[in-house]
Amino acid sequence: MDKPYILLADILKRHGYSITKPRQTVFTLLINQEPQSMYTLTSRAKGKIDRASVYRTIRIFEEAGIVQRIYIGWKYKVELTDIFSRHHHHLSCLRCHKLLALPEDNTIEKRITVLTNKHHWVVTNHQLEVQGYCEHCQKIESFNL
Amino acid sequence: MDKPYILLADILKRHGYSITKPRQTVFTLLINQEPQSMYTLTSRAKGKIDRASVYRTIRIFEEAGIVQRIYIGWKYKVELTDIFSRHHHHLSCLRCHKLLALPEDNTIEKRITVLTNKHHWVVTNHQLEVQGYCEHCQKIESFNL
DNA sequence: CTGCTTGCAAATCTTTTGCATTGAA
DNA sequence: TTCAATGCAAAAGATTTGCAAGCAG
């Protein structure tokens, strides 16, 4: 068994959930993937796990901090949290909904620390979502920013 | 006609959309409001604008950078973007759920610009949500971070 | 005028639920 | 063995679409 699966089992156990085949399969579908829609996820699970179980699994994964939802365009997508992948931010295009991951950035993290220290808070995590227009969509003639 | 309506008209025009009564009405429903769900919005619009038109309006508003969706609780909500209200970030306490608004911060905004310029995107807005423990909750004895 | 917008109603997509059955611990 | 978890089918919600009629430019 591989490292992330041991971590997964550990987290599930800590939260009082049992380690089942369907849950491990859903997890597999999330590893090393871009954020994906529930439609994509349930499609990829088709034949293996029922749609309802995928939803149920994602729900408990979210509750346990294994996955997080990010909102893009009208819909949301899911991805593994920072525990399983490097921390990053998202840049999304308001027109075509293309999504780009921005790498972790020390300047920003440090600045957050400075700001929050002023208020004497202990910060544990944060999310930064940036919207704009991608290189391609800026050029569309009939479209003036 | 009031200032925000002039700005609204201006943005719509720039994006090639016409200024219609329903669009102005939806805009009115968004002014000076907390972020609201589509259900709330369509309910408040009932009798005046059809549900489908509210959705169509919100979609083009988002594309034009007039509204943004934010993730609060389980569902998303919509609110006017920073163009129409002062930009700020949120700091929320994981234990007592206290919410603090952080003022706009130039260091962060500048850093976002640097990061996104690399990708040749035009950035219009962003949201930063920070979580942690507030001054008070850190001190609670029975509570170990 | 002319083409973009709207309302209406129906269609489609997304997510959840009830229940009998299966499987993990 | 026991109770949580699953698949299936159906219900409930949320969002979109086609089309004729109405308005902005």
Coordinates of C-alpha atoms (C1' of nucleotides) in Angstrom, one line a residue:
Chain A
M1 CA 0.0 0.0 0.0
D2 CA 1.2 3.5 -0.9
K3 CA 1.8 6.4 1.4
P4 CA -1.2 8.6 0.6
Y5 CA -3.5 5.6 1.1
I6 CA -2.1 5.1 4.6
L7 CA -2.8 8.7 5.4
L8 CA -6.3 8.4 3.9
A9 CA -7.0 5.4 6.1
D10 CA -5.6 7.2 9.1
I11 CA -7.8 10.3 8.6
L12 CA -10.9 8.2 7.9
K13 CA -10.3 6.2 11.1
R14 CA -9.8 9.3 13.2
H15 CA -13.1 10.6 12.0
G16 CA -14.9 7.4 12.7
Y17 CA -15.4 6.3 9.1
S18 CA -14.5 2.8 7.9
I19 CA -12.1 2.2 5.1
T20 CA -14.0 0.8 2.2
K21 CA -13.2 -0.1 -1.4
P22 CA -15.5 2.6 -2.9
R23 CA -13.9 5.3 -0.7
Q24 CA -10.4 4.2 -1.8
T25 CA -11.5 4.2 -5.4
V26 CA -12.9 7.7 -5.2
F27 CA -9.6 8.8 -3.6
T28 CA -7.7 7.2 -6.4
L29 CA -9.8 9.2 -8.9
L30 CA -8.7 12.4 -7.1
I31 CA -5.0 11.8 -6.9
N32 CA -2.8 13.8 -9.2
Q33 CA -5.8 15.4 -10.9
E34 CA -6.8 19.0 -11.7
P35 CA -9.9 20.1 -9.8
Q36 CA -12.8 18.2 -11.4
S37 CA -16.5 18.5 -11.5
M38 CA -18.8 16.0 -9.9
Y39 CA -20.0 15.1 -13.3
T40 CA -16.5 14.2 -14.4
L41 CA -15.9 12.3 -11.2
T42 CA -19.2 10.3 -11.3
S43 CA -18.5 9.6 -15.0
R44 CA -15.1 8.3 -14.3
A45 CA -16.5 6.2 -11.5
K46 CA -19.3 4.8 -13.6
G47 CA -19.5 1.0 -13.5
K48 CA -17.4 0.9 -10.4
I49 CA -19.2 3.1 -7.9
D50 CA -22.7 4.4 -7.9
R51 CA -23.3 8.2 -8.3
A52 CA -25.0 8.4 -4.9
S53 CA -22.0 6.8 -3.2
V54 CA -19.6 9.2 -4.9
Y55 CA -21.6 12.1 -3.6
R56 CA -21.7 10.6 -0.1
T57 CA -18.0 9.9 -0.2
I58 CA -17.1 13.4 -1.3
R59 CA -19.3 14.8 1.4
I60 CA -17.4 12.9 4.2
F61 CA -14.1 13.6 2.5
E62 CA -14.8 17.3 2.7
E63 CA -16.0 17.0 6.3
A64 CA -12.7 15.2 7.2
G65 CA -10.6 17.7 5.3
I66 CA -9.5 15.3 2.6
V67 CA -11.0 17.3 -0.3
Q68 CA -12.1 20.8 -0.8
R69 CA -14.5 22.4 -3.2
I70 CA -13.6 25.4 -5.3
Y71 CA -16.1 27.5 -7.1
I72 CA -15.5 28.2 -10.8
G73 CA -18.0 29.6 -13.2
W74 CA -21.4 28.5 -12.1
K75 CA -20.2 25.2 -10.7
Y76 CA -17.8 23.9 -8.2
K77 CA -15.0 21.4 -8.6
V78 CA -13.3 19.2 -6.1
E79 CA -9.7 18.5 -5.4
L80 CA -7.5 17.0 -2.6
T81 CA -6.6 19.4 0.1
D82 CA -3.1 20.6 0.9
I83 CA -2.5 17.5 3.0
F84 CA -2.2 15.5 -0.2
S85 CA -0.9 18.1 -2.6
R86 CA 1.1 21.2 -2.5
H87 CA -0.6 24.4 -1.3
H88 CA -1.6 26.6 -4.1
H89 CA -4.1 29.3 -5.2
H90 CA -6.4 29.4 -8.2
L91 CA -6.8 31.8 -11.1
S92 CA -10.0 31.4 -13.1
C93 CA -11.2 33.0 -16.3
L94 CA -14.5 34.8 -16.0
R95 CA -15.3 34.2 -19.7
C96 CA -14.2 30.6 -20.5
H97 CA -13.8 29.3 -17.0
K98 CA -10.3 28.0 -17.6
L99 CA -8.5 27.3 -14.4
L100 CA -4.9 27.8 -13.6
A101 CA -3.0 26.8 -10.4
L102 CA -0.8 29.5 -8.9
P103 CA 2.1 28.1 -6.9
E104 CA 2.4 28.8 -3.2
D105 CA 3.8 32.2 -2.7
N106 CA 5.9 33.2 0.3
T107 CA 5.3 36.9 -0.1
I108 CA 1.6 36.4 0.3
E109 CA 1.8 33.9 3.1
K110 CA 4.2 36.2 5.1
R111 CA 1.9 39.2 4.5
I112 CA -1.0 37.3 5.9
T113 CA 1.0 36.5 9.0
V114 CA 1.8 40.2 9.5
L115 CA -1.8 41.3 9.1
T116 CA -3.2 38.7 11.4
N117 CA -0.5 39.1 14.0
K118 CA -1.7 42.6 14.5
H119 CA -5.0 41.1 15.6
H120 CA -3.2 38.5 17.7
W121 CA -4.8 35.6 15.8
V122 CA -3.2 32.2 15.2
V123 CA -3.7 31.5 11.5
T124 CA -4.0 27.9 10.4
N125 CA -5.0 28.1 6.7
H126 CA -6.3 30.3 4.0
Q127 CA -7.6 30.2 0.4
L128 CA -6.9 32.8 -2.3
E129 CA -9.1 32.8 -5.4
V130 CA -8.3 35.2 -8.3
Q131 CA -10.5 36.0 -11.2
G132 CA -9.8 37.7 -14.5
Y133 CA -9.6 37.1 -18.2
C134 CA -7.1 34.6 -19.6
E135 CA -4.7 35.4 -22.4
H136 CA -7.0 34.0 -25.1
C137 CA -10.3 35.6 -23.9
Q138 CA -8.7 39.1 -23.7
K139 CA -8.2 39.0 -27.5
I140 CA -11.8 38.2 -28.4
E141 CA -12.8 41.1 -30.7
S142 CA -16.3 41.6 -29.6
F143 CA -15.1 41.7 -26.0
N144 CA -13.9 44.8 -24.4
L145 CA -12.5 44.8 -20.9
Chain B
M1 CA -29.9 58.4 -12.1
D2 CA -27.5 57.4 -9.4
K3 CA -23.8 56.8 -9.7
P4 CA -23.7 53.0 -9.5
Y5 CA -26.3 52.8 -12.2
I6 CA -24.2 54.9 -14.5
L7 CA -21.3 52.6 -13.8
L8 CA -23.5 49.5 -14.4
A9 CA -24.6 50.9 -17.7
D10 CA -21.1 51.7 -18.7
I11 CA -19.8 48.2 -18.0
L12 CA -22.7 46.5 -19.7
K13 CA -22.2 48.7 -22.8
R14 CA -18.5 47.9 -22.8
H15 CA -19.3 44.2 -22.8
G16 CA -21.8 44.6 -25.6
Y17 CA -24.9 44.1 -23.5
S18 CA -27.9 46.4 -23.6
I19 CA -29.2 48.2 -20.6
T20 CA -32.6 46.8 -19.8
K21 CA -35.2 47.2 -17.0
P22 CA -34.8 43.6 -15.7
R23 CA -31.0 44.0 -15.6
Q24 CA -31.3 47.2 -13.6
T25 CA -33.8 45.6 -11.3
V26 CA -31.5 42.6 -10.6
F27 CA -28.7 45.1 -9.9
T28 CA -31.0 46.9 -7.5
L29 CA -31.6 43.7 -5.6
L30 CA -27.9 43.3 -5.2
I31 CA -27.0 46.8 -3.9
N32 CA -26.2 47.1 -0.2
Q33 CA -27.0 43.5 0.4
E34 CA -25.2 40.7 2.2
P35 CA -24.1 37.9 -0.2
Q36 CA -27.4 36.1 -1.1
S37 CA -28.2 32.7 -2.6
M38 CA -29.8 32.4 -6.0
Y39 CA -32.9 31.1 -4.3
T40 CA -33.2 34.3 -2.3
L41 CA -32.5 36.4 -5.3
T42 CA -35.1 34.7 -7.5
S43 CA -37.6 34.8 -4.7
R44 CA -37.1 38.5 -4.2
A45 CA -37.4 39.0 -8.0
K46 CA -40.7 37.0 -8.1
G47 CA -43.4 38.8 -9.9
K48 CA -41.0 41.3 -11.4
I49 CA -38.5 39.1 -13.3
D50 CA -38.6 35.5 -14.3
R51 CA -36.3 33.1 -12.7
A52 CA -34.6 32.3 -16.0
S53 CA -33.9 35.9 -16.6
V54 CA -32.4 36.3 -13.2
Y55 CA -30.0 33.5 -13.9
R56 CA -29.2 34.9 -17.3
T57 CA -28.5 38.3 -15.8
I58 CA -26.3 37.0 -13.0
R59 CA -24.4 35.0 -15.6
I60 CA -23.5 38.0 -17.7
F61 CA -23.0 40.1 -14.6
E62 CA -20.4 37.7 -13.5
E63 CA -18.8 37.5 -16.8
A64 CA -18.6 41.3 -16.9
G65 CA -17.2 41.4 -13.4
I66 CA -20.2 43.0 -11.8
V67 CA -21.0 40.2 -9.4
Q68 CA -19.0 37.5 -7.8
R69 CA -19.9 34.3 -6.2
I70 CA -18.5 33.4 -2.8
Y71 CA -18.7 30.2 -0.9
I72 CA -20.4 30.7 2.5
G73 CA -21.5 27.6 4.4
W74 CA -22.6 24.9 1.9
K75 CA -23.8 26.8 -1.1
Y76 CA -22.5 29.7 -3.0
K77 CA -23.9 33.2 -2.8
V78 CA -23.6 36.2 -5.0
E79 CA -22.7 39.8 -4.3
L80 CA -21.5 42.8 -6.1
T81 CA -17.8 42.9 -6.8
D82 CA -15.2 45.4 -5.4
I83 CA -16.1 47.9 -8.1
F84 CA -19.3 48.5 -6.2
S85 CA -18.3 48.0 -2.6
R86 CA -15.1 48.3 -0.7
H87 CA -12.7 45.5 -1.1
H88 CA -11.7 43.5 1.9
H89 CA -10.7 40.0 3.1
H90 CA -12.1 37.8 5.8
L91 CA -10.5 36.3 8.9
S92 CA -12.7 33.7 10.6
C93 CA -12.3 31.9 13.9
L94 CA -12.5 28.1 13.6
R95 CA -13.8 27.8 17.1
C96 CA -16.2 30.6 17.8
H97 CA -16.9 31.6 14.1
K98 CA -16.2 35.2 14.8
L99 CA -15.6 37.1 11.6
L100 CA -13.2 40.0 11.1
A101 CA -12.8 42.1 8.0
L102 CA -9.2 42.7 7.0
P103 CA -8.6 45.9 5.1
E104 CA -7.4 45.9 1.6
D105 CA -3.7 45.2 1.5
N106 CA -1.4 46.6 -1.1
T107 CA 1.4 44.1 -0.6
I108 CA -0.9 41.2 -1.4
E109 CA -2.6 42.9 -4.3
K110 CA 0.7 43.8 -5.9
R111 CA 2.0 40.3 -5.4
I112 CA -1.1 38.9 -7.2
T113 CA -0.4 41.2 -10.0
V114 CA 3.2 40.0 -10.4
L115 CA 2.1 36.4 -10.3
T116 CA -0.7 36.8 -12.8
N117 CA 1.3 38.9 -15.2
K118 CA 3.6 36.0 -15.7
H119 CA 0.6 34.2 -17.2
H120 CA -0.6 37.3 -19.2
W121 CA -3.9 37.4 -17.5
V122 CA -5.9 40.5 -16.8
V123 CA -7.0 40.2 -13.2
T124 CA -10.3 41.8 -12.1
N125 CA -10.9 40.6 -8.6
H126 CA -10.0 38.1 -5.9
Q127 CA -11.0 36.8 -2.6
L128 CA -8.9 35.9 0.3
E129 CA -10.3 33.9 3.2
V130 CA -8.2 33.3 6.2
Q131 CA -9.0 30.9 9.0
G132 CA -7.5 30.5 12.4
Y133 CA -8.1 31.1 16.1
C134 CA -9.0 34.5 17.5
E135 CA -7.3 36.0 20.5
H136 CA -9.9 34.9 22.9
C137 CA -10.2 31.3 21.7
Q138 CA -6.5 30.7 21.9
K139 CA -6.6 31.1 25.6
I140 CA -9.3 28.6 26.4
E141 CA -7.7 26.0 28.6
S142 CA -9.5 23.0 27.4
F143 CA -8.6 23.8 23.9
N144 CA -5.2 22.8 22.5
L145 CA -4.1 24.0 19.0
Chain C
dC1 C1' -36.6 48.5 -38.1
dT2 C1' -33.5 44.6 -36.3
dG3 C1' -31.5 41.9 -33.3
dC4 C1' -30.9 41.3 -28.5
dT5 C1' -33.9 40.2 -24.3
dT6 C1' -37.6 38.4 -21.9
dG7 C1' -41.3 35.4 -20.0
dC8 C1' -43.2 31.1 -19.9
dA9 C1' -43.2 26.3 -19.7
dA10 C1' -40.8 22.3 -20.4
dA11 C1' -36.4 20.0 -20.4
dT12 C1' -32.1 18.9 -18.4
dC13 C1' -28.8 18.5 -15.1
dT14 C1' -27.4 17.9 -10.2
dT15 C1' -27.8 16.2 -5.7
dT16 C1' -30.3 13.7 -2.2
dT17 C1' -33.2 10.0 -0.2
dG18 C1' -35.5 5.5 1.1
dC19 C1' -34.8 0.9 1.4
dA20 C1' -33.1 -3.7 0.9
dT21 C1' -28.6 -5.8 0.6
dT22 C1' -23.6 -6.2 1.4
dG23 C1' -19.4 -5.9 3.7
dA24 C1' -15.9 -4.0 7.3
dA25 C1' -14.4 -4.6 11.8
Chain D
dT1 C1' -22.4 -10.7 14.4
dT2 C1' -23.6 -5.9 14.0
dC3 C1' -24.0 -1.6 12.2
dA4 C1' -22.2 1.4 8.8
dA5 C1' -21.9 1.7 3.8
dT6 C1' -23.5 0.5 -0.9
dG7 C1' -26.4 0.2 -5.1
dC8 C1' -30.6 1.1 -7.2
dA9 C1' -34.4 3.7 -8.4
dA10 C1' -37.0 7.4 -7.7
dA11 C1' -37.7 12.2 -5.8
dA12 C1' -36.3 16.8 -5.1
dG13 C1' -33.6 20.9 -6.4
dA14 C1' -31.2 23.9 -9.3
dT15 C1' -30.3 25.7 -13.8
dT16 C1' -31.0 25.9 -18.8
dT17 C1' -33.4 26.0 -23.2
dG18 C1' -36.7 26.8 -27.2
dC19 C1' -39.7 29.9 -28.9
dA20 C1' -42.9 33.6 -29.6
dA21 C1' -43.5 38.3 -28.2
dG22 C1' -41.5 42.7 -26.5
dC23 C1' -38.1 46.3 -26.2
dA24 C1' -33.4 48.9 -26.7
dG25 C1' -30.6 51.1 -29.8

